[in-house]
Amino acid sequence: MGCAVSNIVGMYALALQKDNHWLIRSSFAIADLSIIVALALAWRDEHAKLLIEIEKNNGPKFHLEIVRSVYSQQNAFLFVECSLVNRSLIESGMRSARLIDHDRATDNEIHANEAFLAVSLYDSSVKQISVQGNESGVVTAEKIGILRVENLLRSAPPLLPRGKREVGWLAFPGIASIADGQTDSNRFAITVSDTLGGTHGPVAVPAPVERAIVF
């Protein structure tokens, strides 16, 4: 860049018939400006590298959101649909999850059930009744809304790359009864741990909690 600017200044001096003193002063000024620009660019590059190293040393940053929650009274399970994104440069996986239940008198943390593969939730509030006629009379068939639930701890990849979103369910056992369609918005919260030992959250489980039957 400095050479190009020097050539332009030289052509400018010849066109306007500037003396040698003016040309020398201009050359020194151009040299000083080039050094300042080069130093600024070098500082910018090194600063960017430093920020990347700092972010790596700080570990992964998981962003957890609660999409939906469903309570099954028959087996006292709370199923929570979660959205998980790694927002850091360092890759890490999801190791475990805990539910904080403030209604528990002692030890209010419940570990997510890592063993469950998948279940079907039959939501009794989403019924569709169809009436059909045949030779023997009228038959009423009841179709119940079915939701397939898969374990986020199993479906998420071992290492989450930056920006990739994973959506799945966490199952927490041993939850005390929840009133129909209602729960205190401050009762439940979720924290997750990554494979490098970091903890993320807590994130509150919003009300209301849906109710369903699990098969």
mmCIF file of N, CA and C in Angstrom, residues 29-100:
data_model
loop_
_atom_site.group_PDB
_atom_site.id
_atom_site.type_symbol
_atom_site.label_atom_id
_atom_site.label_comp_id
_atom_site.label_asym_id
_atom_site.label_seq_id
_atom_site.Cartn_x
_atom_site.Cartn_y
_atom_site.Cartn_z
ATOM 1 N N ALA A 29 5.954 11.633 5.603
ATOM 2 C CA ALA A 29 4.587 11.597 6.145
ATOM 3 C C ALA A 29 3.881 10.309 5.742
ATOM 4 N N ILE A 30 4.066 9.889 4.497
ATOM 5 C CA ILE A 30 3.451 8.643 4.019
ATOM 6 C C ILE A 30 4.009 7.440 4.775
ATOM 7 N N ALA A 31 5.312 7.457 5.034
ATOM 8 C CA ALA A 31 5.947 6.357 5.759
ATOM 9 C C ALA A 31 5.385 6.268 7.182
ATOM 10 N N ASP A 32 5.260 7.433 7.847
ATOM 11 C CA ASP A 32 4.695 7.433 9.205
ATOM 12 C C ASP A 32 3.263 6.911 9.214
ATOM 13 N N LEU A 33 2.468 7.356 8.237
ATOM 14 C CA LEU A 33 1.082 6.901 8.162
ATOM 15 C C LEU A 33 0.995 5.400 7.914
ATOM 16 N N SER A 34 1.874 4.882 7.057
ATOM 17 C CA SER A 34 1.872 3.439 6.759
ATOM 18 C C SER A 34 2.202 2.620 7.996
ATOM 19 N N ILE A 35 3.154 3.130 8.813
ATOM 20 C CA ILE A 35 3.525 2.415 10.040
ATOM 21 C C ILE A 35 2.349 2.386 11.013
ATOM 22 N N ILE A 36 1.662 3.526 11.147
ATOM 23 C CA ILE A 36 0.513 3.585 12.060
ATOM 24 C C ILE A 36 -0.583 2.614 11.621
ATOM 25 N N VAL A 37 -0.878 2.587 10.325
ATOM 26 C CA VAL A 37 -1.906 1.676 9.802
ATOM 27 C C VAL A 37 -1.502 0.223 10.021
ATOM 28 N N ALA A 38 -0.216 -0.098 9.760
ATOM 29 C CA ALA A 38 0.257 -1.477 9.929
ATOM 30 C C ALA A 38 0.159 -1.915 11.386
ATOM 31 N N LEU A 39 0.516 -1.008 12.306
ATOM 32 C CA LEU A 39 0.423 -1.342 13.723
ATOM 33 C C LEU A 39 -1.032 -1.562 14.145
ATOM 34 N N ALA A 40 -1.924 -0.720 13.636
ATOM 35 C CA ALA A 40 -3.343 -0.866 13.981
ATOM 36 C C ALA A 40 -3.899 -2.200 13.483
ATOM 37 N N LEU A 41 -3.540 -2.581 12.263
ATOM 38 C CA LEU A 41 -4.020 -3.853 11.713
ATOM 39 C C LEU A 41 -3.446 -5.040 12.479
ATOM 40 N N ALA A 42 -2.166 -4.942 12.851
ATOM 41 C CA ALA A 42 -1.549 -6.028 13.614
ATOM 42 C C ALA A 42 -2.204 -6.161 14.986
ATOM 43 N N TRP A 43 -2.497 -5.026 15.646
ATOM 44 C CA TRP A 43 -3.165 -5.072 16.946
ATOM 45 C C TRP A 43 -4.549 -5.692 16.828
ATOM 46 N N ARG A 44 -5.271 -5.340 15.747
ATOM 47 C CA ARG A 44 -6.610 -5.896 15.549
ATOM 48 C C ARG A 44 -6.557 -7.413 15.421
ATOM 49 N N ASP A 45 -5.610 -7.927 14.632
ATOM 50 C CA ASP A 45 -5.508 -9.376 14.441
ATOM 51 C C ASP A 45 -5.146 -10.088 15.739
ATOM 52 N N GLU A 46 -4.194 -9.517 16.485
ATOM 53 C CA GLU A 46 -3.788 -10.148 17.742
ATOM 54 C C GLU A 46 -4.904 -10.085 18.782
ATOM 55 N N HIS A 47 -5.645 -8.986 18.786
ATOM 56 C CA HIS A 47 -6.757 -8.851 19.726
ATOM 57 C C HIS A 47 -7.844 -9.887 19.428
ATOM 58 N N ALA A 48 -8.114 -10.114 18.139
ATOM 59 C CA ALA A 48 -9.110 -11.125 17.752
ATOM 60 C C ALA A 48 -8.667 -12.519 18.199
ATOM 61 N N LYS A 49 -7.367 -12.823 18.051
ATOM 62 C CA LYS A 49 -6.848 -14.118 18.503
ATOM 63 C C LYS A 49 -6.974 -14.258 20.020
ATOM 64 N N LEU A 50 -6.710 -13.160 20.736
ATOM 65 C CA LEU A 50 -6.818 -13.191 22.201
ATOM 66 C C LEU A 50 -8.242 -13.461 22.640
ATOM 67 N N LEU A 51 -9.220 -12.830 21.979
ATOM 68 C CA LEU A 51 -10.620 -13.046 22.341
ATOM 69 C C LEU A 51 -11.035 -14.495 22.112
ATOM 70 N N ILE A 52 -10.522 -15.097 21.037
ATOM 71 C CA ILE A 52 -10.842 -16.497 20.745
ATOM 72 C C ILE A 52 -10.268 -17.399 21.845
ATOM 73 N N GLU A 53 -9.022 -17.145 22.262
ATOM 74 C CA GLU A 53 -8.410 -17.957 23.320
ATOM 75 C C GLU A 53 -9.141 -17.795 24.646
ATOM 76 N N ILE A 54 -9.560 -16.554 24.945
ATOM 77 C CA ILE A 54 -10.304 -16.330 26.191
ATOM 78 C C ILE A 54 -11.616 -17.095 26.176
ATOM 79 N N GLU A 55 -12.300 -17.084 25.025
ATOM 80 C CA GLU A 55 -13.580 -17.790 24.928
ATOM 81 C C GLU A 55 -13.382 -19.286 25.085
ATOM 82 N N LYS A 56 -12.295 -19.821 24.501
ATOM 83 C CA LYS A 56 -12.022 -21.249 24.636
ATOM 84 C C LYS A 56 -11.732 -21.616 26.090
ATOM 85 N N ASN A 57 -10.967 -20.782 26.769
ATOM 86 C CA ASN A 57 -10.605 -21.075 28.160
ATOM 87 C C ASN A 57 -11.804 -20.971 29.095
ATOM 88 N N ASN A 58 -12.790 -20.173 28.733
ATOM 89 C CA ASN A 58 -13.978 -20.041 29.578
ATOM 90 C C ASN A 58 -14.891 -21.257 29.502
ATOM 91 N N GLY A 59 -14.673 -22.149 28.532
ATOM 92 C CA GLY A 59 -15.481 -23.351 28.419
ATOM 93 C C GLY A 59 -16.744 -23.133 27.608
ATOM 94 N N PRO A 60 -17.509 -24.200 27.388
ATOM 95 C CA PRO A 60 -18.735 -24.105 26.594
ATOM 96 C C PRO A 60 -19.803 -23.263 27.278
ATOM 97 N N LYS A 61 -20.638 -22.666 26.467
ATOM 98 C CA LYS A 61 -21.766 -21.885 26.977
ATOM 99 C C LYS A 61 -23.043 -22.457 26.365
ATOM 100 N N PHE A 62 -23.773 -23.228 27.149
ATOM 101 C CA PHE A 62 -25.022 -23.827 26.678
ATOM 102 C C PHE A 62 -26.177 -22.866 26.942
ATOM 103 N N HIS A 63 -27.012 -22.694 25.917
ATOM 104 C CA HIS A 63 -28.239 -21.902 26.078
ATOM 105 C C HIS A 63 -29.408 -22.876 26.095
ATOM 106 N N LEU A 64 -30.096 -22.941 27.230
ATOM 107 C CA LEU A 64 -31.184 -23.898 27.427
ATOM 108 C C LEU A 64 -32.519 -23.166 27.459
ATOM 109 N N GLU A 65 -33.480 -23.667 26.691
ATOM 110 C CA GLU A 65 -34.837 -23.130 26.705
ATOM 111 C C GLU A 65 -35.826 -24.262 26.970
ATOM 112 N N ILE A 66 -36.895 -23.958 27.691
ATOM 113 C CA ILE A 66 -37.961 -24.926 27.957
ATOM 114 C C ILE A 66 -39.075 -24.703 26.943
ATOM 115 N N VAL A 67 -39.362 -25.725 26.147
ATOM 116 C CA VAL A 67 -40.374 -25.618 25.104
ATOM 117 C C VAL A 67 -41.748 -26.042 25.618
ATOM 118 N N ARG A 68 -41.794 -27.133 26.386
ATOM 119 C CA ARG A 68 -43.072 -27.717 26.793
ATOM 120 C C ARG A 68 -42.832 -28.633 27.991
ATOM 121 N N SER A 69 -43.826 -28.786 28.852
ATOM 122 C CA SER A 69 -43.713 -29.711 29.978
ATOM 123 C C SER A 69 -45.025 -30.475 30.135
ATOM 124 N N VAL A 70 -44.904 -31.778 30.398
ATOM 125 C CA VAL A 70 -46.065 -32.669 30.508
ATOM 126 C C VAL A 70 -45.890 -33.535 31.752
ATOM 127 N N TYR A 71 -46.944 -33.622 32.569
ATOM 128 C CA TYR A 71 -46.905 -34.416 33.801
ATOM 129 C C TYR A 71 -47.767 -35.654 33.655
ATOM 130 N N SER A 72 -47.204 -36.805 34.026
ATOM 131 C CA SER A 72 -47.930 -38.074 34.013
ATOM 132 C C SER A 72 -48.163 -38.511 35.455
ATOM 133 N N GLN A 73 -49.407 -38.417 35.910
ATOM 134 C CA GLN A 73 -49.712 -38.714 37.305
ATOM 135 C C GLN A 73 -49.600 -40.194 37.616
ATOM 136 N N GLN A 74 -49.857 -41.054 36.617
ATOM 137 C CA GLN A 74 -49.867 -42.488 36.883
ATOM 138 C C GLN A 74 -48.508 -43.010 37.332
ATOM 139 N N ASN A 75 -47.416 -42.405 36.856
ATOM 140 C CA ASN A 75 -46.096 -42.850 37.308
ATOM 141 C C ASN A 75 -45.244 -41.719 37.880
ATOM 142 N N ALA A 76 -45.870 -40.543 38.116
ATOM 143 C CA ALA A 76 -45.216 -39.399 38.766
ATOM 144 C C ALA A 76 -43.973 -38.938 38.019
ATOM 145 N N PHE A 77 -44.060 -38.917 36.676
ATOM 146 C CA PHE A 77 -42.966 -38.417 35.850
ATOM 147 C C PHE A 77 -43.309 -37.028 35.316
ATOM 148 N N LEU A 78 -42.317 -36.167 35.286
ATOM 149 C CA LEU A 78 -42.453 -34.873 34.608
ATOM 150 C C LEU A 78 -41.565 -34.911 33.376
ATOM 151 N N PHE A 79 -42.182 -34.779 32.191
ATOM 152 C CA PHE A 79 -41.450 -34.756 30.926
ATOM 153 C C PHE A 79 -41.322 -33.309 30.463
ATOM 154 N N VAL A 80 -40.088 -32.890 30.186
ATOM 155 C CA VAL A 80 -39.831 -31.505 29.808
ATOM 156 C C VAL A 80 -39.122 -31.484 28.458
ATOM 157 N N GLU A 81 -39.736 -30.807 27.480
ATOM 158 C CA GLU A 81 -39.105 -30.652 26.163
ATOM 159 C C GLU A 81 -38.168 -29.448 26.217
ATOM 160 N N CYS A 82 -36.909 -29.678 25.811
ATOM 161 C CA CYS A 82 -35.878 -28.646 25.931
ATOM 162 C C CYS A 82 -35.225 -28.373 24.580
ATOM 163 N N SER A 83 -34.778 -27.140 24.420
ATOM 164 C CA SER A 83 -33.981 -26.723 23.278
ATOM 165 C C SER A 83 -32.610 -26.322 23.796
ATOM 166 N N LEU A 84 -31.557 -26.931 23.234
ATOM 167 C CA LEU A 84 -30.197 -26.720 23.731
ATOM 168 C C LEU A 84 -29.286 -26.279 22.597
ATOM 169 N N VAL A 85 -28.535 -25.189 22.812
ATOM 170 C CA VAL A 85 -27.597 -24.659 21.818
ATOM 171 C C VAL A 85 -26.268 -24.366 22.514
ATOM 172 N N ASN A 86 -25.165 -24.781 21.872
ATOM 173 C CA ASN A 86 -23.833 -24.427 22.360
ATOM 174 C C ASN A 86 -23.408 -23.125 21.681
ATOM 175 N N ARG A 87 -23.198 -22.077 22.456
ATOM 176 C CA ARG A 87 -22.878 -20.762 21.892
ATOM 177 C C ARG A 87 -21.396 -20.400 22.024
ATOM 178 N N SER A 88 -20.550 -21.364 22.320
ATOM 179 C CA SER A 88 -19.121 -21.093 22.430
ATOM 180 C C SER A 88 -18.359 -21.840 21.341
ATOM 181 N N LEU A 89 -17.073 -21.470 21.187
ATOM 182 C CA LEU A 89 -16.250 -22.120 20.169
ATOM 183 C C LEU A 89 -15.859 -23.540 20.571
ATOM 184 N N ILE A 90 -15.707 -23.776 21.860
ATOM 185 C CA ILE A 90 -15.284 -25.094 22.307
ATOM 186 C C ILE A 90 -16.459 -26.066 22.272
ATOM 187 N N GLU A 91 -16.223 -27.256 21.743
ATOM 188 C CA GLU A 91 -17.268 -28.265 21.625
ATOM 189 C C GLU A 91 -17.340 -29.109 22.897
ATOM 190 N N SER A 92 -18.546 -29.389 23.332
ATOM 191 C CA SER A 92 -18.761 -30.227 24.508
ATOM 192 C C SER A 92 -20.124 -30.869 24.408
ATOM 193 N N GLY A 93 -20.296 -31.976 25.112
ATOM 194 C CA GLY A 93 -21.568 -32.674 25.087
ATOM 195 C C GLY A 93 -22.377 -32.425 26.350
ATOM 196 N N MET A 94 -23.603 -32.905 26.338
ATOM 197 C CA MET A 94 -24.489 -32.795 27.496
ATOM 198 C C MET A 94 -24.326 -34.058 28.342
ATOM 199 N N ARG A 95 -23.922 -33.885 29.597
ATOM 200 C CA ARG A 95 -23.629 -35.043 30.457
ATOM 201 C C ARG A 95 -24.821 -35.442 31.315
ATOM 202 N N SER A 96 -25.503 -34.468 31.915
ATOM 203 C CA SER A 96 -26.602 -34.791 32.823
ATOM 204 C C SER A 96 -27.527 -33.588 32.953
ATOM 205 N N ALA A 97 -28.662 -33.822 33.594
ATOM 206 C CA ALA A 97 -29.629 -32.747 33.835
ATOM 207 C C ALA A 97 -30.276 -32.976 35.190
ATOM 208 N N ARG A 98 -30.611 -31.877 35.865
ATOM 209 C CA ARG A 98 -31.254 -31.954 37.175
ATOM 210 C C ARG A 98 -32.468 -31.037 37.193
ATOM 211 N N LEU A 99 -33.479 -31.507 37.886
ATOM 212 C CA LEU A 99 -34.688 -30.705 38.095
ATOM 213 C C LEU A 99 -34.709 -30.237 39.545
ATOM 214 N N ILE A 100 -34.876 -28.947 39.751
ATOM 215 C CA ILE A 100 -35.018 -28.390 41.089
ATOM 216 C C ILE A 100 -36.509 -28.263 41.382
#
